[in-house]
Amino acid sequence: MIHTPKIRMIQFIVTVFAVMCLSLPALADDVTDSINEALDQYKKGEYAGAIGSLNYASQLIGQKKGEALETVLPKPLAGWNAEKTSSQAAGAAMFGGGITAERTYTKDDREVKVNIITDSPMLQGLMMMFNNPMFATSDGGKLEKINGQKAIVKYDESNRSGEIKIIIANRFLVGAEGNNVDLKDLKDYAAAIDFNKLASLP
């Protein structure tokens, strides 16, 4: 039996998805159904259909991971209101792919948005910045620590806006962006995230 590169790739993808399902036991049956469907299509030589079924399973897994990220987003601080959490799993065709969860918090005219990103190619470049202080501070950022984690902090006192970026376990990018806020507001929201819980997510 001759195995073309395309067939070998499908075999590899199916194996990867099987491992992912084992690591995420709470996934809905739709995921395993889609993977089994892909296996059947692969055995019949329906490679385009197999890839489509795997892409669908991938999207479902991404949605589950996004929902898990939502549980880590902090509750509103005292005196603040918060919108509902939201998440999105983008395929590789959209901005390189990745899974994002975010929540917006308001207090009078203040606004803070906290987001968490994982499985995104942009993390590699950001990790290089964190490991090179010259790059990290080249556009006005400062290296600080928040709850023991390295953070790049940018804040403009003139318009009371800024952002904080933190990388957790080399897998998650945490961001806190604010308008009409004090720097303390940004730091408080960044510090309200349970970094240990985030690092433990599959």
Short mmCIF file of C-alpha atoms in Angstrom, two decimals:
data_model
loop_
_atom_site.label_atom_id
_atom_site.label_comp_id
_atom_site.label_asym_id
_atom_site.label_seq_id
_atom_site.Cartn_x
_atom_site.Cartn_y
_atom_site.Cartn_z
CA MET A 1 0.00 0.00 0.00
CA ILE A 2 1.49 3.33 -1.08
CA HIS A 3 1.19 6.19 1.39
CA THR A 4 1.31 9.57 -0.32
CA PRO A 5 2.33 12.66 1.69
CA LYS A 6 -1.33 13.73 1.75
CA ILE A 7 -2.47 10.41 3.22
CA ARG A 8 0.34 10.43 5.79
CA MET A 9 -0.66 13.95 6.79
CA ILE A 10 -4.28 12.89 7.34
CA GLN A 11 -3.10 9.92 9.42
CA PHE A 12 -1.00 12.26 11.53
CA ILE A 13 -3.86 14.74 12.00
CA VAL A 14 -6.26 11.98 13.04
CA THR A 15 -3.75 10.77 15.64
CA VAL A 16 -3.29 14.30 16.99
CA PHE A 17 -7.04 14.78 17.32
CA ALA A 18 -7.39 11.49 19.17
CA VAL A 19 -4.78 12.63 21.70
CA MET A 20 -6.52 16.00 22.07
CA CYS A 21 -9.80 14.29 22.87
CA LEU A 22 -8.13 12.22 25.57
CA SER A 23 -6.76 15.39 27.16
CA LEU A 24 -10.20 17.05 27.02
CA PRO A 25 -12.57 14.32 28.29
CA ALA A 26 -15.49 16.70 28.72
CA LEU A 27 -15.80 17.39 25.00
CA ALA A 28 -19.21 16.86 23.49
CA ASP A 29 -19.90 13.72 21.47
CA ASP A 30 -19.98 15.89 18.35
CA VAL A 31 -16.17 16.01 18.43
CA THR A 32 -15.62 12.27 18.58
CA ASP A 33 -18.40 11.78 16.03
CA SER A 34 -16.62 14.14 13.63
CA ILE A 35 -13.29 12.38 14.15
CA ASN A 36 -14.87 8.97 13.57
CA GLU A 37 -16.54 10.35 10.46
CA ALA A 38 -13.13 11.58 9.27
CA LEU A 39 -11.67 8.10 9.84
CA ASP A 40 -14.44 6.50 7.79
CA GLN A 41 -13.96 9.04 5.00
CA TYR A 42 -10.21 8.49 5.07
CA LYS A 43 -10.63 4.72 4.74
CA LYS A 44 -12.91 5.29 1.74
CA GLY A 45 -10.36 7.59 0.13
CA GLU A 46 -12.57 10.66 0.64
CA TYR A 47 -9.67 12.84 1.74
CA ALA A 48 -11.33 16.22 1.19
CA GLY A 49 -14.28 15.11 3.31
CA ALA A 50 -11.94 13.77 5.99
CA ILE A 51 -10.13 17.08 6.20
CA GLY A 52 -13.45 18.93 6.43
CA SER A 53 -14.62 16.70 9.28
CA LEU A 54 -11.33 17.22 11.13
CA ASN A 55 -11.57 20.98 10.64
CA TYR A 56 -15.05 20.88 12.15
CA ALA A 57 -13.78 18.86 15.12
CA SER A 58 -10.93 21.33 15.51
CA GLN A 59 -13.40 24.22 15.67
CA LEU A 60 -15.45 22.44 18.34
CA ILE A 61 -12.34 21.76 20.42
CA GLY A 62 -11.33 25.40 20.03
CA GLN A 63 -14.74 26.49 21.29
CA LYS A 64 -14.35 24.28 24.37
CA LYS A 65 -10.91 25.72 25.06
CA GLY A 66 -12.34 29.21 24.68
CA GLU A 67 -15.05 28.44 27.22
CA ALA A 68 -12.35 27.22 29.62
CA LEU A 69 -10.47 30.51 29.17
CA GLU A 70 -13.64 32.43 30.02
CA THR A 71 -13.66 30.88 33.50
CA VAL A 72 -10.31 32.52 34.25
CA LEU A 73 -11.41 36.06 33.38
CA PRO A 74 -11.77 38.05 36.62
CA LYS A 75 -15.01 39.15 38.24
CA PRO A 76 -15.64 42.92 38.28
CA LEU A 77 -13.78 44.74 41.02
CA ALA A 78 -15.72 46.63 43.67
CA GLY A 79 -17.80 49.41 42.12
CA TRP A 80 -17.31 48.14 38.57
CA ASN A 81 -19.76 46.54 36.15
CA ALA A 82 -18.87 43.79 33.69
CA GLU A 83 -20.24 42.54 30.40
CA LYS A 84 -20.68 38.83 29.77
CA THR A 85 -17.56 36.88 28.92
CA SER A 86 -17.06 35.90 25.29
CA SER A 87 -14.66 33.68 23.38
CA GLN A 88 -13.75 32.92 19.81
CA ALA A 89 -11.79 30.16 18.10
CA ALA A 90 -10.30 31.42 14.84
CA GLY A 91 -8.95 29.11 12.16
CA ALA A 92 -5.47 29.46 10.72
CA ALA A 93 -6.90 31.49 7.83
CA MET A 94 -7.92 34.26 10.25
CA PHE A 95 -4.93 36.18 11.63
CA GLY A 96 -2.91 32.98 11.89
CA GLY A 97 -5.44 31.27 14.14
CA GLY A 98 -5.80 31.26 17.89
CA ILE A 99 -8.36 31.11 20.69
CA THR A 100 -9.43 34.28 22.48
CA ALA A 101 -11.58 35.01 25.53
CA GLU A 102 -12.37 38.51 26.71
CA ARG A 103 -14.48 40.60 29.02
CA THR A 104 -15.10 44.34 29.30
CA TYR A 105 -15.44 46.19 32.62
CA THR A 106 -16.79 49.72 33.15
CA LYS A 107 -17.08 52.24 35.95
CA ASP A 108 -18.50 55.66 35.02
CA ASP A 109 -16.35 56.69 32.03
CA ARG A 110 -13.61 54.16 32.78
CA GLU A 111 -13.25 51.05 30.67
CA VAL A 112 -10.95 48.05 30.98
CA LYS A 113 -10.89 45.10 28.61
CA VAL A 114 -9.17 41.87 29.69
CA ASN A 115 -8.38 39.21 27.11
CA ILE A 116 -6.57 35.89 27.05
CA ILE A 117 -5.15 34.40 23.85
CA THR A 118 -3.72 30.93 23.28
CA ASP A 119 -2.73 28.70 20.35
CA SER A 120 -1.66 31.77 18.38
CA PRO A 121 1.53 32.19 16.32
CA MET A 122 1.91 35.72 17.68
CA LEU A 123 2.98 34.27 21.03
CA GLN A 124 6.40 33.32 19.66
CA GLY A 125 7.23 36.90 18.74
CA LEU A 126 5.96 38.24 22.04
CA MET A 127 8.02 35.73 24.00
CA MET A 128 11.11 37.05 22.22
CA MET A 129 10.16 40.55 23.35
CA PHE A 130 9.75 39.44 26.95
CA ASN A 131 13.17 37.82 26.88
CA ASN A 132 14.83 40.90 25.38
CA PRO A 133 14.37 44.03 27.52
CA MET A 134 15.53 46.25 24.65
CA PHE A 135 12.60 45.18 22.47
CA ALA A 136 10.16 45.16 25.37
CA THR A 137 10.82 48.80 26.22
CA SER A 138 11.48 50.13 22.70
CA ASP A 139 8.03 51.75 22.34
CA GLY A 140 7.63 53.09 25.84
CA GLY A 141 6.83 49.91 27.72
CA LYS A 142 8.28 49.04 31.10
CA LEU A 143 9.13 45.60 32.43
CA GLU A 144 7.47 44.89 35.76
CA LYS A 145 6.17 41.91 37.72
CA ILE A 146 2.53 41.31 38.57
CA ASN A 147 1.85 38.47 40.98
CA GLY A 148 5.31 37.12 40.22
CA GLN A 149 4.81 37.15 36.44
CA LYS A 150 6.80 39.26 33.99
CA ALA A 151 4.67 42.01 32.46
CA ILE A 152 5.13 44.72 29.85
CA VAL A 153 3.33 47.82 31.11
CA LYS A 154 2.51 50.84 28.95
CA TYR A 155 0.63 53.83 30.31
CA ASP A 156 0.04 57.36 29.02
CA GLU A 157 -0.78 59.72 31.86
CA SER A 158 -1.88 62.49 29.49
CA ASN A 159 -4.91 60.56 28.21
CA ARG A 160 -5.12 58.00 31.04
CA SER A 161 -4.88 54.98 28.78
CA GLY A 162 -2.60 51.99 28.64
CA GLU A 163 -2.13 48.27 28.40
CA ILE A 164 -0.46 45.39 30.20
CA LYS A 165 0.73 42.18 28.55
CA ILE A 166 1.72 39.01 30.42
CA ILE A 167 2.73 35.61 29.06
CA ILE A 168 1.78 32.62 31.22
CA ALA A 169 3.41 29.17 30.89
CA ASN A 170 4.68 30.11 27.41
CA ARG A 171 1.16 29.32 26.14
CA PHE A 172 -1.16 32.14 27.12
CA LEU A 173 -1.05 35.85 26.41
CA VAL A 174 -2.94 37.91 28.98
CA GLY A 175 -3.81 41.48 28.07
CA ALA A 176 -5.46 44.31 29.99
CA GLU A 177 -6.28 47.49 28.06
CA GLY A 178 -7.89 50.58 29.51
CA ASN A 179 -9.24 54.02 28.60
CA ASN A 180 -9.86 56.87 31.04
CA VAL A 181 -8.34 54.72 33.77
CA ASP A 182 -5.62 54.97 36.37
CA LEU A 183 -2.62 52.70 36.03
CA LYS A 184 -3.73 51.07 39.28
CA ASP A 185 -7.00 50.01 37.62
CA LEU A 186 -5.10 48.15 34.92
CA LYS A 187 -2.76 46.50 37.38
CA ASP A 188 -5.61 45.49 39.68
CA TYR A 189 -7.44 43.73 36.85
CA ALA A 190 -4.29 42.02 35.63
CA ALA A 191 -3.56 40.86 39.18
CA ALA A 192 -7.13 39.56 39.60
CA ILE A 193 -6.49 36.76 37.10
CA ASP A 194 -5.71 33.36 38.60
CA PHE A 195 -2.45 32.65 36.78
CA ASN A 196 -2.07 29.21 38.37
CA LYS A 197 -5.51 28.15 37.16
CA LEU A 198 -4.72 29.49 33.70
CA ALA A 199 -1.42 27.61 33.50
CA SER A 200 -3.18 24.36 34.46
CA LEU A 201 -5.67 24.47 31.57
CA PRO A 202 -5.16 21.78 28.88
#
